[in-house]
Amino acid sequence: MKRHEVGSRQRRANGRVARLRGDALSRILVALGLLGLLYLPAGEAGGEQIRLDAALDTPVMLAGGEGAFQRAFLRVALTGFEVAEGRRTPVNVAIVLDRSGSMQGAKLEEAKKAAMMAVRRLRSEDIVSVVTYDSTVNVLIPATRLSDKEDVYRAIRRIQVGNTTALFAGVSKGAREIRKFLDAQRVNRVILLSDGLANVGPSSPGELAELGKSLAAEGIAVSTIGLGLDYHEQLMTRLAVASDGNHFFAEAAGDLERVYNIELGEVLSVIAQDVDVEISFAPPVRPVRVLGRQADLDGQRASGRLNQLYSRQTKYFLVEVEVPAGRPHQQLEVAGVRVSYSNTITSTREGLSSQVAVSFTDSMAEVEAARTPRVMASVARQIGAERNRYAMRLRDEGRIEESREALLANAAYLEKSAELYGNRWLELDAQRNLEDAENLDEAAWQRQRKQMEYNQFEALRALGYIE
Amino acid sequence: MNRHLVAVFVLIVVVPLVIVGWLGARLAREQVERADERLAEVMRSSLRGFDAEIGGLLDERARSLRAAMDGVPRTSEALRDLTRRLPVAGQLFVVDAASGELLYPSLMDRLPASEEDFLRRTREIWTRHRLLPEVAGEGGAELGEAGPREGWYPWFWGDGLRLIFWWRDGGGRIVGAELDRLRLLSDVVASLPDTDPRAPGQDAGRIRLLDAQGAVLYQWGVYEPAAGDWPLVSHPLGHPLAAWSLEYFAAGSGSGGGWRGVLFGLLPGIGGLAVLVIGLAFYFYRESSREMRDAAQRVSFVNQVSHELKTPLTNIRIYAELLEEELGGKGDAARRHLGVIVAESQRLSRMILNILSFSRRERRTLELRRRIGVVDEAVGALLEQFRPSLETHGIVLGFRPGAGRPVSFDADAVQQIVANLLSNVEKYAASGRRVDVATEQAGEEITVTVADRGPGVAEGERERIFEPFYRPSNALSDGVTGTGIGLAIARDLARLHGGDLELAATESKIPRSGACFRLTLNCPSALNPSANLGDSR
């Protein structure tokens, strides 16, 4: 299957960014605008390596007196490289399907079709396993090299509906199948589908997040697909985020095939795994907090981890720092960044490094001129997501009016930032907040909440999540 | 089909079925219980096997922890790094063995959130030195080489059971880890069997792993227990997961479940027996009803014959009597011969009358026709009829009349009764050589007694002689003719007449004192307006 580059990117952007609804046109336009942004020049390290971009939002700051401190944001961004057609990382995937009672009818049929479609996209060197769960778990197809797809299709077709939902057990068994062929040189992924509330075994978001984190440490990511309007969106997103997988909201059974396609597309585009990022801050610069993606702050060191990096996708960490004021024209070292990762295309472990410094000036104009829009855009996006989450909490507490006001204010903030930093993502976020503000009434909330959860995941995926 | 027969039929069918059913149910219940016990034994050892597997998982986890910590410097940095790299360890810790002070994580450092959480959770353990008594071993001995070198420490926090594994690392320190609870559960779940509803030979039950509160952590097996089901076997896991347990539900372990299987086994047996018994009952019913039909046919035949005989016989008797009158006083021999013809035809008449009466009695169409008359006259007329026959048998007849007032009574019935009694005297009591007949009249009740001096009636037969067709058989009466229905008819007629026929109790215990039959009749006086109504039965 020959994929036309632009078309596929647009498709991915469309799929991930624009759900085909009324505002489809504007979204397509926004997405097209994003194309420009995504066409990044070749990275520092050249060739088939990930690109490391560490920068401050204000690399030039106003000089100041003794004892004065200023706040700044350090962004460490990693971008996956392009990969030649036909070369890709072999895959070790466990497809975990919900066959509880609520999946009766079209839902299960569509899920089976989507699963078979996903298998169709895999090759004979890939490893696949299929696990179904209701109140018990059935390892339908144990982890096996994909030599005969027909067997797999047959088994999937025979899946039938059961009763309650042992989600934790389903994920656990899926992880076990993955472990049989766990390999740092493969993409190890559990793709979990659920349409309802987990009710057998550990069933709270916190518990599933804990499991996700533990699996991520092993190199296994869990992508979650929520089907319909009855699943526990918080549980599904937290599991995905903690294990560094993807999350999707499929409103109707007919959306499943598209969603599985997107997920498979991402799985098949992994170029690096076990990405360790270490940022050492040079005193007297002091890291204050890490925004978004989980990173441990220990004294002068921030360390974070990405499970995988996708081709032509950017993920980043954001650290707020305190910089003591310096004298004009003074250069101050802020941080040293070290990244190491497994390149799954070349099967080698590689490393990157970068230094970040700040300089001081008396001139405000110089400060303004030196501002880094892309970093500031990330910060704005992050803050926007934080505020959206807060508005969601307000709505959960029943404070509808306050929630609406918060969303509208957030939309305005994001609009302004979009203009300031020339960033289309922010424009998209602004529109989403506006839409959220219109759908806070009882009838629409159940669905809107899932959409918001997904949007936040989307935004924070590049940035991480907030506990 | 009369009710009596139906009742018997139902009884024959129902009683054996009930008995067999009850016995069968008891047997089945015992069998079910025994089977359950056997199954419980098997499953208990199966659960123990799973328990051992889980224990093995824990042991392996402990081993890999120790191996991973081997050679790692006990500094915060190195340990934090190790925690990040080890997916299975939750939070590592180091304790000074002598003082019990927590060395890592230490409150001296600036702690990441996860370590802060850990300290908060486990504060009780460190401040109250709860871990140390375990370490010290039995009796709280002084910390030293005497105590155990490693162990598990289960404890509860918030949502459930947590596990700490610790060991002495030789440097005067105790090192350990609080295992990532959910990761451990996930690995336990992963190691336990899954469920394939279509696999052949699957155990048709359900096994559940429960936490301390009894909530289901994981389950496998085809059978889905209903809300009220009880597990067949329950087995708490070994240390340190003793708060968790495994339960086994047998398929159909609900209140009716085990029974259903048994019942299905029992049903064919009972069904077969029911069919057999019903078949037999029907067979016997048909046989008996056939016999009854045959008997009815015979009775009706006899009836028919008697009817046919009656008319010619009546003619013979009447013409014989006419002839007797015509002859007047001429010809003794002729008179004697005629007398025999008359007597015999009278006797035949009485016999046929008896038979017809009996038949009517069977069909319940016996009727009385009362007329105004004098009892003594009727009795007297009958006695005259019998006199010649009695004389032939050598029996002297004595008559003491005492019922001379006119009353309403059925003369034919009275004569038939007395005739039957006298005929019996002829047959059975001829050896007494005497019979005394007496009548009494007291108000509306008339009593007629017929007493003989024969051998009397044996004690055990006093009631039986009144049964139809019953003829006592003893040395004296063998060879006696007769149909055995006389007394039955006589009693029925007596009762129909508002009275009764009894065998009077013998006054003396001397055998061979004879039998005395007492006939009582209810005869309203002639002035009674209801006197002429017919009684019928």
PDB file of N, CA, C and O in Angstrom, chain B residues 436-476:
ATOM      1  N   ASP B 436     -90.005 -74.265  67.181  1.00  0.00           N
ATOM      2  CA  ASP B 436     -91.070 -73.480  67.816  1.00  0.00           C
ATOM      3  C   ASP B 436     -91.125 -72.110  67.193  1.00  0.00           C
ATOM      4  O   ASP B 436     -90.138 -71.402  67.117  1.00  0.00           O
ATOM      5  N   VAL B 437     -92.332 -71.791  66.732  1.00  0.00           N
ATOM      6  CA  VAL B 437     -92.526 -70.448  66.142  1.00  0.00           C
ATOM      7  C   VAL B 437     -93.449 -69.668  67.053  1.00  0.00           C
ATOM      8  O   VAL B 437     -94.483 -70.196  67.487  1.00  0.00           O
ATOM      9  N   ALA B 438     -93.078 -68.434  67.337  1.00  0.00           N
ATOM     10  CA  ALA B 438     -93.923 -67.614  68.217  1.00  0.00           C
ATOM     11  C   ALA B 438     -93.994 -66.205  67.663  1.00  0.00           C
ATOM     12  O   ALA B 438     -93.054 -65.703  67.055  1.00  0.00           O
ATOM     13  N   THR B 439     -95.133 -65.596  67.834  1.00  0.00           N
ATOM     14  CA  THR B 439     -95.264 -64.197  67.434  1.00  0.00           C
ATOM     15  C   THR B 439     -95.686 -63.358  68.626  1.00  0.00           C
ATOM     16  O   THR B 439     -96.398 -63.819  69.505  1.00  0.00           O
ATOM     17  N   GLU B 440     -95.232 -62.082  68.609  1.00  0.00           N
ATOM     18  CA  GLU B 440     -95.636 -61.140  69.653  1.00  0.00           C
ATOM     19  C   GLU B 440     -95.964 -59.830  68.980  1.00  0.00           C
ATOM     20  O   GLU B 440     -95.378 -59.472  67.953  1.00  0.00           O
ATOM     21  N   GLN B 441     -96.849 -59.113  69.612  1.00  0.00           N
ATOM     22  CA  GLN B 441     -97.193 -57.804  69.057  1.00  0.00           C
ATOM     23  C   GLN B 441     -97.132 -56.774  70.164  1.00  0.00           C
ATOM     24  O   GLN B 441     -97.870 -56.864  71.140  1.00  0.00           O
ATOM     25  N   ALA B 442     -96.266 -55.763  70.000  1.00  0.00           N
ATOM     26  CA  ALA B 442     -96.169 -54.704  71.019  1.00  0.00           C
ATOM     27  C   ALA B 442     -96.170 -53.366  70.295  1.00  0.00           C
ATOM     28  O   ALA B 442     -95.187 -52.935  69.725  1.00  0.00           O
ATOM     29  N   GLY B 443     -97.313 -52.744  70.294  1.00  0.00           N
ATOM     30  CA  GLY B 443     -97.422 -51.459  69.606  1.00  0.00           C
ATOM     31  C   GLY B 443     -97.241 -51.655  68.126  1.00  0.00           C
ATOM     32  O   GLY B 443     -97.947 -52.454  67.504  1.00  0.00           O
ATOM     33  N   GLU B 444     -96.277 -50.948  67.587  1.00  0.00           N
ATOM     34  CA  GLU B 444     -96.056 -51.094  66.145  1.00  0.00           C
ATOM     35  C   GLU B 444     -94.987 -52.127  65.836  1.00  0.00           C
ATOM     36  O   GLU B 444     -94.617 -52.318  64.672  1.00  0.00           O
ATOM     37  N   GLU B 445     -94.484 -52.759  66.861  1.00  0.00           N
ATOM     38  CA  GLU B 445     -93.427 -53.724  66.625  1.00  0.00           C
ATOM     39  C   GLU B 445     -93.962 -55.133  66.807  1.00  0.00           C
ATOM     40  O   GLU B 445     -94.569 -55.458  67.821  1.00  0.00           O
ATOM     41  N   ILE B 446     -93.635 -55.922  65.784  1.00  0.00           N
ATOM     42  CA  ILE B 446     -94.091 -57.331  65.846  1.00  0.00           C
ATOM     43  C   ILE B 446     -92.855 -58.208  65.832  1.00  0.00           C
ATOM     44  O   ILE B 446     -91.933 -57.972  65.032  1.00  0.00           O
ATOM     45  N   THR B 447     -92.782 -59.148  66.668  1.00  0.00           N
ATOM     46  CA  THR B 447     -91.641 -60.042  66.748  1.00  0.00           C
ATOM     47  C   THR B 447     -92.079 -61.465  66.437  1.00  0.00           C
ATOM     48  O   THR B 447     -93.083 -61.929  66.966  1.00  0.00           O
ATOM     49  N   VAL B 448     -91.304 -62.110  65.580  1.00  0.00           N
ATOM     50  CA  VAL B 448     -91.544 -63.530  65.271  1.00  0.00           C
ATOM     51  C   VAL B 448     -90.277 -64.277  65.608  1.00  0.00           C
ATOM     52  O   VAL B 448     -89.199 -63.910  65.157  1.00  0.00           O
ATOM     53  N   THR B 449     -90.358 -65.299  66.412  1.00  0.00           N
ATOM     54  CA  THR B 449     -89.172 -66.090  66.729  1.00  0.00           C
ATOM     55  C   THR B 449     -89.319 -67.488  66.192  1.00  0.00           C
ATOM     56  O   THR B 449     -90.404 -68.083  66.252  1.00  0.00           O
ATOM     57  N   VAL B 450     -88.216 -67.970  65.652  1.00  0.00           N
ATOM     58  CA  VAL B 450     -88.168 -69.358  65.163  1.00  0.00           C
ATOM     59  C   VAL B 450     -86.993 -70.012  65.856  1.00  0.00           C
ATOM     60  O   VAL B 450     -85.832 -69.666  65.611  1.00  0.00           O
ATOM     61  N   ALA B 451     -87.306 -70.962  66.730  1.00  0.00           N
ATOM     62  CA  ALA B 451     -86.237 -71.579  67.517  1.00  0.00           C
ATOM     63  C   ALA B 451     -86.196 -73.075  67.286  1.00  0.00           C
ATOM     64  O   ALA B 451     -87.236 -73.730  67.284  1.00  0.00           O
ATOM     65  N   ASP B 452     -85.020 -73.591  67.074  1.00  0.00           N
ATOM     66  CA  ASP B 452     -84.883 -75.038  66.882  1.00  0.00           C
ATOM     67  C   ASP B 452     -83.967 -75.614  67.954  1.00  0.00           C
ATOM     68  O   ASP B 452     -83.401 -74.871  68.769  1.00  0.00           O
ATOM     69  N   ARG B 453     -83.864 -76.969  67.927  1.00  0.00           N
ATOM     70  CA  ARG B 453     -83.033 -77.645  68.914  1.00  0.00           C
ATOM     71  C   ARG B 453     -81.860 -78.322  68.262  1.00  0.00           C
ATOM     72  O   ARG B 453     -81.349 -79.320  68.731  1.00  0.00           O
ATOM     73  N   GLY B 454     -81.436 -77.705  67.175  1.00  0.00           N
ATOM     74  CA  GLY B 454     -80.380 -78.350  66.404  1.00  0.00           C
ATOM     75  C   GLY B 454     -79.002 -78.065  66.975  1.00  0.00           C
ATOM     76  O   GLY B 454     -78.867 -77.623  68.115  1.00  0.00           O
ATOM     77  N   PRO B 455     -77.967 -78.224  66.174  1.00  0.00           N
ATOM     78  CA  PRO B 455     -76.608 -78.033  66.665  1.00  0.00           C
ATOM     79  C   PRO B 455     -76.259 -76.547  66.901  1.00  0.00           C
ATOM     80  O   PRO B 455     -75.217 -76.223  67.448  1.00  0.00           O
ATOM     81  N   GLY B 456     -77.100 -75.667  66.481  1.00  0.00           N
ATOM     82  CA  GLY B 456     -76.783 -74.267  66.720  1.00  0.00           C
ATOM     83  C   GLY B 456     -75.743 -73.718  65.723  1.00  0.00           C
ATOM     84  O   GLY B 456     -75.300 -74.428  64.814  1.00  0.00           O
ATOM     85  N   VAL B 457     -75.425 -72.490  65.893  1.00  0.00           N
ATOM     86  CA  VAL B 457     -74.473 -71.838  64.971  1.00  0.00           C
ATOM     87  C   VAL B 457     -73.169 -71.594  65.710  1.00  0.00           C
ATOM     88  O   VAL B 457     -73.166 -71.061  66.824  1.00  0.00           O
ATOM     89  N   ALA B 458     -72.089 -71.979  65.103  1.00  0.00           N
ATOM     90  CA  ALA B 458     -70.773 -71.787  65.748  1.00  0.00           C
ATOM     91  C   ALA B 458     -70.489 -70.302  65.957  1.00  0.00           C
ATOM     92  O   ALA B 458     -70.959 -69.439  65.207  1.00  0.00           O
ATOM     93  N   GLU B 459     -69.682 -70.026  66.975  1.00  0.00           N
ATOM     94  CA  GLU B 459     -69.434 -68.638  67.396  1.00  0.00           C
ATOM     95  C   GLU B 459     -68.901 -67.778  66.240  1.00  0.00           C
ATOM     96  O   GLU B 459     -69.344 -66.659  66.011  1.00  0.00           O
ATOM     97  N   GLY B 460     -67.967 -68.311  65.480  1.00  0.00           N
ATOM     98  CA  GLY B 460     -67.332 -67.505  64.451  1.00  0.00           C
ATOM     99  C   GLY B 460     -68.196 -67.287  63.233  1.00  0.00           C
ATOM    100  O   GLY B 460     -67.859 -66.529  62.336  1.00  0.00           O
ATOM    101  N   GLU B 461     -69.359 -67.962  63.198  1.00  0.00           N
ATOM    102  CA  GLU B 461     -70.142 -67.880  61.975  1.00  0.00           C
ATOM    103  C   GLU B 461     -71.437 -67.113  62.179  1.00  0.00           C
ATOM    104  O   GLU B 461     -72.246 -67.027  61.259  1.00  0.00           O
ATOM    105  N   ARG B 462     -71.614 -66.524  63.337  1.00  0.00           N
ATOM    106  CA  ARG B 462     -72.890 -65.918  63.674  1.00  0.00           C
ATOM    107  C   ARG B 462     -73.247 -64.784  62.733  1.00  0.00           C
ATOM    108  O   ARG B 462     -74.398 -64.530  62.426  1.00  0.00           O
ATOM    109  N   GLU B 463     -72.222 -64.080  62.265  1.00  0.00           N
ATOM    110  CA  GLU B 463     -72.498 -63.003  61.322  1.00  0.00           C
ATOM    111  C   GLU B 463     -72.377 -63.466  59.877  1.00  0.00           C
ATOM    112  O   GLU B 463     -73.041 -62.967  58.976  1.00  0.00           O
ATOM    113  N   ARG B 464     -71.508 -64.418  59.672  1.00  0.00           N
ATOM    114  CA  ARG B 464     -71.201 -64.822  58.300  1.00  0.00           C
ATOM    115  C   ARG B 464     -72.389 -65.488  57.637  1.00  0.00           C
ATOM    116  O   ARG B 464     -72.545 -65.446  56.413  1.00  0.00           O
ATOM    117  N   ILE B 465     -73.253 -66.139  58.435  1.00  0.00           N
ATOM    118  CA  ILE B 465     -74.367 -66.847  57.823  1.00  0.00           C
ATOM    119  C   ILE B 465     -75.304 -65.914  57.098  1.00  0.00           C
ATOM    120  O   ILE B 465     -76.054 -66.329  56.202  1.00  0.00           O
ATOM    121  N   PHE B 466     -75.273 -64.642  57.469  1.00  0.00           N
ATOM    122  CA  PHE B 466     -76.134 -63.680  56.799  1.00  0.00           C
ATOM    123  C   PHE B 466     -75.550 -63.211  55.473  1.00  0.00           C
ATOM    124  O   PHE B 466     -76.170 -62.449  54.734  1.00  0.00           O
ATOM    125  N   GLU B 467     -74.273 -63.591  55.186  1.00  0.00           N
ATOM    126  CA  GLU B 467     -73.660 -63.158  53.932  1.00  0.00           C
ATOM    127  C   GLU B 467     -74.208 -63.974  52.783  1.00  0.00           C
ATOM    128  O   GLU B 467     -74.396 -65.193  52.911  1.00  0.00           O
ATOM    129  N   PRO B 468     -74.424 -63.332  51.672  1.00  0.00           N
ATOM    130  CA  PRO B 468     -74.958 -64.073  50.523  1.00  0.00           C
ATOM    131  C   PRO B 468     -73.982 -65.174  50.108  1.00  0.00           C
ATOM    132  O   PRO B 468     -72.768 -64.991  50.176  1.00  0.00           O
ATOM    133  N   PHE B 469     -74.513 -66.274  49.694  1.00  0.00           N
ATOM    134  CA  PHE B 469     -73.777 -67.438  49.168  1.00  0.00           C
ATOM    135  C   PHE B 469     -72.972 -68.173  50.228  1.00  0.00           C
ATOM    136  O   PHE B 469     -72.313 -69.159  49.930  1.00  0.00           O
ATOM    137  N   TYR B 470     -73.050 -67.700  51.465  1.00  0.00           N
ATOM    138  CA  TYR B 470     -72.221 -68.366  52.469  1.00  0.00           C
ATOM    139  C   TYR B 470     -72.983 -69.590  53.010  1.00  0.00           C
ATOM    140  O   TYR B 470     -74.115 -69.477  53.428  1.00  0.00           O
ATOM    141  N   ARG B 471     -72.328 -70.725  52.937  1.00  0.00           N
ATOM    142  CA  ARG B 471     -72.910 -71.914  53.571  1.00  0.00           C
ATOM    143  C   ARG B 471     -71.886 -72.507  54.511  1.00  0.00           C
ATOM    144  O   ARG B 471     -70.771 -72.828  54.088  1.00  0.00           O
ATOM    145  N   PRO B 472     -72.218 -72.637  55.762  1.00  0.00           N
ATOM    146  CA  PRO B 472     -71.227 -73.180  56.711  1.00  0.00           C
ATOM    147  C   PRO B 472     -70.926 -74.627  56.349  1.00  0.00           C
ATOM    148  O   PRO B 472     -71.806 -75.387  55.978  1.00  0.00           O
ATOM    149  N   SER B 473     -69.668 -74.901  56.402  1.00  0.00           N
ATOM    150  CA  SER B 473     -69.346 -76.279  56.049  1.00  0.00           C
ATOM    151  C   SER B 473     -68.795 -76.995  57.270  1.00  0.00           C
ATOM    152  O   SER B 473     -67.735 -76.684  57.771  1.00  0.00           O
ATOM    153  N   ASN B 474     -69.580 -77.890  57.798  1.00  0.00           N
ATOM    154  CA  ASN B 474     -69.070 -78.788  58.839  1.00  0.00           C
ATOM    155  C   ASN B 474     -69.658 -80.177  58.563  1.00  0.00           C
ATOM    156  O   ASN B 474     -70.454 -80.365  57.653  1.00  0.00           O
ATOM    157  N   ALA B 475     -69.303 -81.054  59.355  1.00  0.00           N
ATOM    158  CA  ALA B 475     -69.634 -82.468  59.062  1.00  0.00           C
ATOM    159  C   ALA B 475     -71.126 -82.670  58.852  1.00  0.00           C
ATOM    160  O   ALA B 475     -71.555 -83.410  57.969  1.00  0.00           O
ATOM    161  N   LEU B 476     -71.907 -81.933  59.619  1.00  0.00           N
ATOM    162  CA  LEU B 476     -73.353 -82.156  59.510  1.00  0.00           C
ATOM    163  C   LEU B 476     -73.960 -81.541  58.261  1.00  0.00           C
ATOM    164  O   LEU B 476     -74.959 -81.997  57.760  1.00  0.00           O
TER     165      LEU B 476
END
